[in-house]
Short mmCIF file of C-alpha atoms and ligand atoms in Angstrom, two decimals:
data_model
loop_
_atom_site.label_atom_id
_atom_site.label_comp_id
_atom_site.label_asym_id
_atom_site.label_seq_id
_atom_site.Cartn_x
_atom_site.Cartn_y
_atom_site.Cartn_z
CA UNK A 1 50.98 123.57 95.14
CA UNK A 2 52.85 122.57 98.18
CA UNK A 3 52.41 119.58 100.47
CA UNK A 4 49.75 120.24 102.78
CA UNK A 5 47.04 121.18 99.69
CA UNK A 6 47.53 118.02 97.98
CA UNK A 7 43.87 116.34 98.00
CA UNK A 8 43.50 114.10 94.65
CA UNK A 9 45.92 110.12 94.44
CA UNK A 10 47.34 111.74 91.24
CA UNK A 11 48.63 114.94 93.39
CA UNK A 12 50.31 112.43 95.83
CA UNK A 13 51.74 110.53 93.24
CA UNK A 14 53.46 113.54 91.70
CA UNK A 15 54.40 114.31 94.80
CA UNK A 16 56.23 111.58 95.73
CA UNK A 17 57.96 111.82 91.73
CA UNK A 18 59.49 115.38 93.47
CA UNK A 19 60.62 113.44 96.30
CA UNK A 20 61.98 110.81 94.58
CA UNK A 21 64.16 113.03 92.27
CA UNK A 22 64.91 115.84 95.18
CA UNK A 23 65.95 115.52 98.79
CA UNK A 24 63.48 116.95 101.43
CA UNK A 25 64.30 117.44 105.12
CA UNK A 26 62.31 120.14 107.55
CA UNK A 27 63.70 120.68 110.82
CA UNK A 28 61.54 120.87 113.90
CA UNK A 29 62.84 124.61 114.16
CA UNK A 30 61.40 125.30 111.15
CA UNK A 31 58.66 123.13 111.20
CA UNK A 32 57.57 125.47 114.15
CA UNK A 33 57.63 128.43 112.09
CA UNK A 34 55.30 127.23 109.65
CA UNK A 35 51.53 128.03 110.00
CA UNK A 36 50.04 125.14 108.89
CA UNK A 37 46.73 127.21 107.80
CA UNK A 38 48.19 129.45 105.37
CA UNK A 39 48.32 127.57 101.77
CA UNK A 40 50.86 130.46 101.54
CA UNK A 41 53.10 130.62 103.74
CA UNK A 42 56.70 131.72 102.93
CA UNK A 43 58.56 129.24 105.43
CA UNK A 44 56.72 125.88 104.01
CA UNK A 45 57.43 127.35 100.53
CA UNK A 46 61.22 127.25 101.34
CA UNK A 47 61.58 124.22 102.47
CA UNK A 48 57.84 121.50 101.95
CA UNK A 49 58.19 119.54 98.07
CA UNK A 50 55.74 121.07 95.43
CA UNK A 51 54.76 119.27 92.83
CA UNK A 52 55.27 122.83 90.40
CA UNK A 53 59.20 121.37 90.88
CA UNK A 54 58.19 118.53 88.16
CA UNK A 55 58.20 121.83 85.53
CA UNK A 56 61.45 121.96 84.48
CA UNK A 57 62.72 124.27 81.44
CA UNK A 58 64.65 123.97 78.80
CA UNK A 59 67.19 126.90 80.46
CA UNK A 60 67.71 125.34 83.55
CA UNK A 61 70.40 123.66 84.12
CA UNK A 62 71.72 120.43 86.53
CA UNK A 63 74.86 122.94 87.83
CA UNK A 64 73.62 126.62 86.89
CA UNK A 65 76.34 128.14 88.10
CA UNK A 66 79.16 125.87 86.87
CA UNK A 67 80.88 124.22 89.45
CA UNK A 68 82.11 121.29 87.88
CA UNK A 69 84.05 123.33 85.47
CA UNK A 70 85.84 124.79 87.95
CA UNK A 71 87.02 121.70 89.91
CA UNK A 72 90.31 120.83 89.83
CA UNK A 73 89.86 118.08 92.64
CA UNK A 74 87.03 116.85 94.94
CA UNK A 75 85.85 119.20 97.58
CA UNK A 76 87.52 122.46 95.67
CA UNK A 77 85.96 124.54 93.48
CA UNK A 78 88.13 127.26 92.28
CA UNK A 79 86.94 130.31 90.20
CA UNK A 80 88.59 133.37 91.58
CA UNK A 81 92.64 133.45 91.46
CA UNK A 82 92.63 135.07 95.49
CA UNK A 83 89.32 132.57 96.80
CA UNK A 84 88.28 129.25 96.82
CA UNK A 85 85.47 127.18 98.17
CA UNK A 86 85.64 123.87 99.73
CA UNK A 87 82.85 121.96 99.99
CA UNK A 88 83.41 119.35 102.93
CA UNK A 89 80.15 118.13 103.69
CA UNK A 90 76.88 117.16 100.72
CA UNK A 91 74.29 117.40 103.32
CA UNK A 92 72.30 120.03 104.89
CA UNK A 93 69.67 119.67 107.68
CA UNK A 94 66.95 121.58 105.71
CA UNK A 95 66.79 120.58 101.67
CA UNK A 96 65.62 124.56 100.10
CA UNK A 97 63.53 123.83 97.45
CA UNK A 98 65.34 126.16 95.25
CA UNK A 99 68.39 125.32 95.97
CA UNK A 100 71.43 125.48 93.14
CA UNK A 101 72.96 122.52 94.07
CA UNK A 102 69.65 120.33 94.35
CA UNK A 103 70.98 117.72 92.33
CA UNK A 104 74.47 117.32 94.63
CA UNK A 105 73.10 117.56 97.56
CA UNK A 106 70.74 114.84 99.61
CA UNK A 107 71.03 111.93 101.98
CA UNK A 108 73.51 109.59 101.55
CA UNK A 109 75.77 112.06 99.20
CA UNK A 110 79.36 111.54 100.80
CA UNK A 111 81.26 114.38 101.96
CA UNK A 112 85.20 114.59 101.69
CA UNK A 113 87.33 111.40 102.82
CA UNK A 114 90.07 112.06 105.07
CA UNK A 115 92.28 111.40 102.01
CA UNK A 116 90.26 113.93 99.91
CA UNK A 117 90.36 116.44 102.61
CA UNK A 118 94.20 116.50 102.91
CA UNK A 119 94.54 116.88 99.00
CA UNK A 120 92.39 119.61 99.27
CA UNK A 121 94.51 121.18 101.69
CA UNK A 122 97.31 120.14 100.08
CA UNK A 123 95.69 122.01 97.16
CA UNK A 124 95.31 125.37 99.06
CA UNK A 125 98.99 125.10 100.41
CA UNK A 126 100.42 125.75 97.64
CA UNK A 127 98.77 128.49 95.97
CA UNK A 128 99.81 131.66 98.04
CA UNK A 129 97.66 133.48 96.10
CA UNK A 130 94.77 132.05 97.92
CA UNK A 131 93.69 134.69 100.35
CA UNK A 132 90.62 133.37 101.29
CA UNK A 133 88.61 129.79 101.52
CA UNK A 134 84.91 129.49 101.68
CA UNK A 135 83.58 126.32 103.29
CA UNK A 136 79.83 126.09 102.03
CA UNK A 137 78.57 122.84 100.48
CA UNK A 138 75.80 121.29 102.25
CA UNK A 139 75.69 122.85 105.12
CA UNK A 140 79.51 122.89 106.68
CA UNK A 141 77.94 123.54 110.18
CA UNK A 142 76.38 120.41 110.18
CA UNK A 143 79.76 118.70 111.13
CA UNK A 144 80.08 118.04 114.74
CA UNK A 145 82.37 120.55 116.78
CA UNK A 146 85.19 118.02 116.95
CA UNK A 147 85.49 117.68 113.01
CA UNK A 148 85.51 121.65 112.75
CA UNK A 149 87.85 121.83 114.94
CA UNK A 150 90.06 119.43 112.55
CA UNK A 151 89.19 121.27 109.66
CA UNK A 152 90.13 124.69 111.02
CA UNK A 153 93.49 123.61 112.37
CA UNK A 154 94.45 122.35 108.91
CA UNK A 155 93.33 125.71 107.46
CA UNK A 156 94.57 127.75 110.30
CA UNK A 157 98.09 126.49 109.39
CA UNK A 158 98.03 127.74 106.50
CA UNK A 159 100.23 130.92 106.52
CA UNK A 160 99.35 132.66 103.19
CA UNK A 161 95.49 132.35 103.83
CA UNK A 162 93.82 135.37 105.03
CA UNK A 163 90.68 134.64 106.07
CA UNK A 164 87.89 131.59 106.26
CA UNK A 165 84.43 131.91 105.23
CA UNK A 166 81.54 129.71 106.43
CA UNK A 167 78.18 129.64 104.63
CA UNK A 168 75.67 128.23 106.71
CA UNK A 169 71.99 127.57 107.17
CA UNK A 170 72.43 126.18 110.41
CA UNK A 171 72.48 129.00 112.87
CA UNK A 172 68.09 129.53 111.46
CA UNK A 173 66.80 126.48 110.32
CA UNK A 174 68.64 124.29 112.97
CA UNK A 175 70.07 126.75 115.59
CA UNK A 176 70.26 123.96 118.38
CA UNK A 177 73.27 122.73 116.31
CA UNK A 178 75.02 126.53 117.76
CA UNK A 179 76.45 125.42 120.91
CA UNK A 180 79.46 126.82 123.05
CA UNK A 181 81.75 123.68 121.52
CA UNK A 182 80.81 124.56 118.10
CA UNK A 183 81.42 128.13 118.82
CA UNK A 184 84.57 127.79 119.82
CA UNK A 185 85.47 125.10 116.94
CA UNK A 186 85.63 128.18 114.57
CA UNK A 187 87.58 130.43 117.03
CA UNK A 188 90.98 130.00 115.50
CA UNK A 189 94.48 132.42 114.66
CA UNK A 190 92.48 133.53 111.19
CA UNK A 191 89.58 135.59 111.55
CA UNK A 192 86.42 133.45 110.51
CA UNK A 193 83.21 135.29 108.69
CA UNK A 194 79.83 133.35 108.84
CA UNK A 195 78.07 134.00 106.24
CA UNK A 196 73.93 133.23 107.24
CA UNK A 197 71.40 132.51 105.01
CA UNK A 198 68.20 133.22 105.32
CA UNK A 199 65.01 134.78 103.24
CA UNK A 200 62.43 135.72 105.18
CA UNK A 201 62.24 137.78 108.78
CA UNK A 202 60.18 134.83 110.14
CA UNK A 203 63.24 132.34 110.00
CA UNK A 204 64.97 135.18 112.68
CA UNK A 205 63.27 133.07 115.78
CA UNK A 206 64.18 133.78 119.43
CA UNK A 207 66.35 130.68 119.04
CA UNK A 208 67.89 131.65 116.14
CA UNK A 209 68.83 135.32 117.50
CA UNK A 210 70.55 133.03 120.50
CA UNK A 211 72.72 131.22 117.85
CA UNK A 212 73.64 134.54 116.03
CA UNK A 213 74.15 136.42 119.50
CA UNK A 214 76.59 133.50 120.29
CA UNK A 215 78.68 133.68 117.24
CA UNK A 216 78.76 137.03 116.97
CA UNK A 217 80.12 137.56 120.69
CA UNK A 218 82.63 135.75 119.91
CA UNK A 219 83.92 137.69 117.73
CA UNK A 220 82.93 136.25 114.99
CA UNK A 221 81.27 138.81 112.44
CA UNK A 222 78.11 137.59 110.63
CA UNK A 223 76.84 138.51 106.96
CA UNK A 224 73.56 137.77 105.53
CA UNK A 225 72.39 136.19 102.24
CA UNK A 226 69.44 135.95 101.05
CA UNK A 227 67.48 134.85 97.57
CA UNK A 228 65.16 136.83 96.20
CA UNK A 229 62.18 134.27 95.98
CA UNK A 230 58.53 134.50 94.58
CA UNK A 231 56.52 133.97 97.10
CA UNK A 232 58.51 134.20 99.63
CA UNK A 233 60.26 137.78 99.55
CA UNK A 234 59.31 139.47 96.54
CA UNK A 235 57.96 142.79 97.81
CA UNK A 236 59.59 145.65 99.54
CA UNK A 237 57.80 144.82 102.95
CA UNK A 238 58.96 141.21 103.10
CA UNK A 239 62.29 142.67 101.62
CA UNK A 240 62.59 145.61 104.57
CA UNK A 241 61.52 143.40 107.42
CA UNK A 242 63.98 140.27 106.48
CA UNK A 243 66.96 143.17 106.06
CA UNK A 244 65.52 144.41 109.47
CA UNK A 245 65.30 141.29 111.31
CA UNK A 246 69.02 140.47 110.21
CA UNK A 247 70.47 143.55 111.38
CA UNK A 248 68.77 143.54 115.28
CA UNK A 249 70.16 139.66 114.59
CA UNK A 250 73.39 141.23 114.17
CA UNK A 251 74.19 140.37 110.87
CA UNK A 252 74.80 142.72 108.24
CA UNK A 253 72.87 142.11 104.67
CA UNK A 254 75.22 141.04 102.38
CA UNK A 255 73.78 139.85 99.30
CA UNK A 256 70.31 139.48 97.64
CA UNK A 257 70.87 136.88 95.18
CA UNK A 258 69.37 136.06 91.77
CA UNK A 259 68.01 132.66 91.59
CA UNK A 260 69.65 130.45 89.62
CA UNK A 261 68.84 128.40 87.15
CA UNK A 262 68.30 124.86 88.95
CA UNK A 263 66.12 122.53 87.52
CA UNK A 264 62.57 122.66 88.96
CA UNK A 265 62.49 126.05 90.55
CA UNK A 266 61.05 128.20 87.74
CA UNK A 267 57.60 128.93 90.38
CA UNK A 268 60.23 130.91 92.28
CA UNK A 269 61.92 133.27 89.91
CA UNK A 270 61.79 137.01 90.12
CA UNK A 271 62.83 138.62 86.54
CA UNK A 272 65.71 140.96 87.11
CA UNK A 273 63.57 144.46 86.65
CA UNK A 274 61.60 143.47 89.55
CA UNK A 275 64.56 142.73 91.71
CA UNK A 276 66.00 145.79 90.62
CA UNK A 277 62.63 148.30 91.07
CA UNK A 278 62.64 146.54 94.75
CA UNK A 279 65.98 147.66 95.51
CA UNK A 280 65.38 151.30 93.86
CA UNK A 281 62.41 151.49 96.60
CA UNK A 282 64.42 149.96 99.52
CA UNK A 283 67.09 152.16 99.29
CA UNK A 284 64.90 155.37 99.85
CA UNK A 285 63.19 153.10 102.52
CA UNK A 286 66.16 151.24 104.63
CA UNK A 287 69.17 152.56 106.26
CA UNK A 288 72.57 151.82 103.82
CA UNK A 289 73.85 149.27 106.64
CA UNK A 290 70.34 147.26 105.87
CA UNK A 291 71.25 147.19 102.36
CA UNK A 292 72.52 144.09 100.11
CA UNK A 293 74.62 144.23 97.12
CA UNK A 294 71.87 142.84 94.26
CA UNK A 295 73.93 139.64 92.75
CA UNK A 296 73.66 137.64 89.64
CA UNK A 297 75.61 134.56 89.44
CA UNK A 298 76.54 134.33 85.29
CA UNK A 299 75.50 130.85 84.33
CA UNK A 300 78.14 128.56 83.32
CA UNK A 301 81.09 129.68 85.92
CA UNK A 302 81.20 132.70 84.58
CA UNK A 303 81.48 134.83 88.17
CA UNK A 304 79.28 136.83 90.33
CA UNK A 305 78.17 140.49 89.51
CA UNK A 306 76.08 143.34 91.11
CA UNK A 307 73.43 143.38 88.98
CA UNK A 308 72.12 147.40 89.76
CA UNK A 309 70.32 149.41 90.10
CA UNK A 310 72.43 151.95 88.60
CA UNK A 311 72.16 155.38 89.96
CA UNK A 312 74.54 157.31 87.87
CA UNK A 313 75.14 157.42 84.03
CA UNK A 314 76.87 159.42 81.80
CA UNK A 315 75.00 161.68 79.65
CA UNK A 316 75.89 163.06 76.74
CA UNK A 317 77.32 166.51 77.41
CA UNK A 318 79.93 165.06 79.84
CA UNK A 319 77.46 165.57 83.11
CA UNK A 320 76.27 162.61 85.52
CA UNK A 321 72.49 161.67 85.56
CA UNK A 322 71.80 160.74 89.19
CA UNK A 323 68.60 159.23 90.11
CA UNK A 324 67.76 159.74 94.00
CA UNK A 325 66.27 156.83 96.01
CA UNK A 326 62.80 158.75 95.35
CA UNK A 327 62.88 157.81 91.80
CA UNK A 328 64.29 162.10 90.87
CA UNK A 329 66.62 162.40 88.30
CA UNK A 330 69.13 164.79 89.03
CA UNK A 331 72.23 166.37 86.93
CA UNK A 332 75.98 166.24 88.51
CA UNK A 333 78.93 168.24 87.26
CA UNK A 334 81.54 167.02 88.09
CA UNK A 335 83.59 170.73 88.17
CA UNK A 336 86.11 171.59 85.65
CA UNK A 337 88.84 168.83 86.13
CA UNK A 338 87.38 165.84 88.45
CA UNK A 339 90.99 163.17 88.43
CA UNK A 340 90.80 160.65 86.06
CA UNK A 341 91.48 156.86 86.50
CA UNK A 342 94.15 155.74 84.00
CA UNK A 343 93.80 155.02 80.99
CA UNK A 344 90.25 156.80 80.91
CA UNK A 345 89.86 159.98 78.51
CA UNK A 346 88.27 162.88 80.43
CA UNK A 347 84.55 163.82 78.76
CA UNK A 348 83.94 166.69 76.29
CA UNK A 349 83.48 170.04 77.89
CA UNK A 350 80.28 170.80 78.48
CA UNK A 351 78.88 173.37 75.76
CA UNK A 352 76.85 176.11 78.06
S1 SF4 B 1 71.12 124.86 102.95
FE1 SF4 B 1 72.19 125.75 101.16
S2 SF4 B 1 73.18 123.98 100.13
FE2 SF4 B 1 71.62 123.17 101.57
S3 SF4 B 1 69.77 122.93 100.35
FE3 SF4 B 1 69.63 124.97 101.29
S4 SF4 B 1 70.54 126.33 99.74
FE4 SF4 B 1 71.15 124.24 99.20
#
């Protein structure tokens, strides 16, 4: 039950316990998206406090996917040996009511110190393994161009990283924030991949299409990711027009993620068969460049996977049993001596 059904004092007052426990912020960009008539609309679900977020499981978890275990100092987490994030900023200008890191983000959470941000570089200097940092938090867009512009000097003088990766909110839910000085904050020696999120093709406003036209003219290339939400995107139309709406946004589908486990957000969970049977029909549906890789995050730290469909398996007798985006099952031989990858022992010959 979101906000704008609430009709009985005892309603209210769980509301307010949400609110209390949970940050909430809508911006007026989004705020104009939302039809205040539909009871179900997949924008206010997003983003307007439910009181269904006072159900909280036994399974969920205050930091589902294990960040603090992977911390070696404030602002880093580091879980990959070549790819770190660093989280500069705990705010966000929208608070998504399903978000993993509900109970770090909010008002008043600090981001890095000046001190903490030079350890953390400090930090990334001298691992040359580190190809790649990922600046996601909060929202790191939310900074004002002069700060990014700090930030990505420090990390642009880093000679062994590769690339920077920005996760961001900002250019859909707050696209005003997108202007030529921000822009040209991120334009730096290392190329710089934003990363946009975004779940439904309603949050893909004129405005927003402005802010992703910008960055992308730049030269900066633009990924989408997305969370597969009940209520929000769980069918293959919602599913083919958000995928749709990115890509004449210019950005590319990246990932469809698996909600995690945050405390509170069990109204929006999709089981895994259902995500998977939605990508089995999309990809007989969509064009591959409108296509997502399907991700679970493993609870605990425990890394990111593609979690299928699988189209191909190994039968028996040595041949492949492909399954075409039409739901067909079809047999592939491979011939009579396909290379092997190290290591792996080549099938039994077929019997005729
Ligand atoms: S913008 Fe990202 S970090 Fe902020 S609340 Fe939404 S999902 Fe969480």
């Amino acid at each position: 039950m979101g906000a704008h059904e609430l009709d009985s004092k005892s309603d209210l007052a769980a509301l307010k316990r949400v609110t209390e426990r949970f940050a909430v912020a809508v911006t007026p960009a989004i705020r104009a998206l939302i039809d205040p008539t539909d009871p179900n609309d997949p924008i206010a679900r997003q983003f307007d406090p439910s009181i269904e977020e006072l159900n909280e499981l036994a399974e969920e978890l205050a930091d589902p996917i294990g960040d603090a275990a992977h911390s070696p100092l404030p602002g880093i987490v580091h879980r990959y040996p070549d790819r770190l994030l660093l989280k500069l900023v705990n705010v966000c200008p929208v608070y998504c009511r399903f978000c993993f890191r509900r109970e770090t983000v909010g008002p008043g959470n600090q981001g890095l110190s000046g001190a903490e941000l030079d350890a953390a570089i400090a930090y990334i200097s001298a691992r040359p393994e580190v190809f790649e940092v990922i600046l996601n938090g909060g929202d790191p867009l939310i900074l004002s161009a002069r700060r990014l512009v700090e930030v990505m000097a420090k990390l642009n003088a880093i000679p062994h990283l590769g690339i920077i990766r920005i996760h961001t909110r900002v250019p859909v839910v707050d696209p005003e924030r997108i202007t030529p000085e921000l822009v040209a904050a991120l334009q730096g020696e290392k190329p710089v991949y934003v990363v946009v999120h975004a779940n439904h093709a309603r949050e893909f406003s004129p405005e927003a299409r402005r802010a992703c036209a910008d960055l992308s003219r730049a030269g900066l290339p633009l990924l989408g990711q997305s969370v597969l939400l009940r209520g929000v995107n769980d069918s293959e139309a919602a599913l083919s027009d958000l995928f749709r709406a990115m890509l004449t946004a210019r950005v590319k589908p990246y990932h469809l993620n698996h909600l995690d486990k945050a405390r509170g957000t069990s109204h929006f969970r999709v089981s895994l068969a259902e995500g998977q049977a939605l990508m089995t029909r999309l990809r007989g549906r969509l064009s591959g460049l409108a296509q997502p890789t399907y991700i679970l995050d493993i609870p605990g730290g425990n890394g990111k996977v593609p979690v299928g469909p699988v189209y191909a398996e190994k039968a028996e007798n040595g041949d492949w049993i492909v399954t075409d985006p039409w739901g067909c099952v079809h047999s592939y031989d491979e011939g009579a001596s396909p290379r092997q990858p190290a290591g792996v022992k080549a099938p039994p010959k077929r019997s005729k």
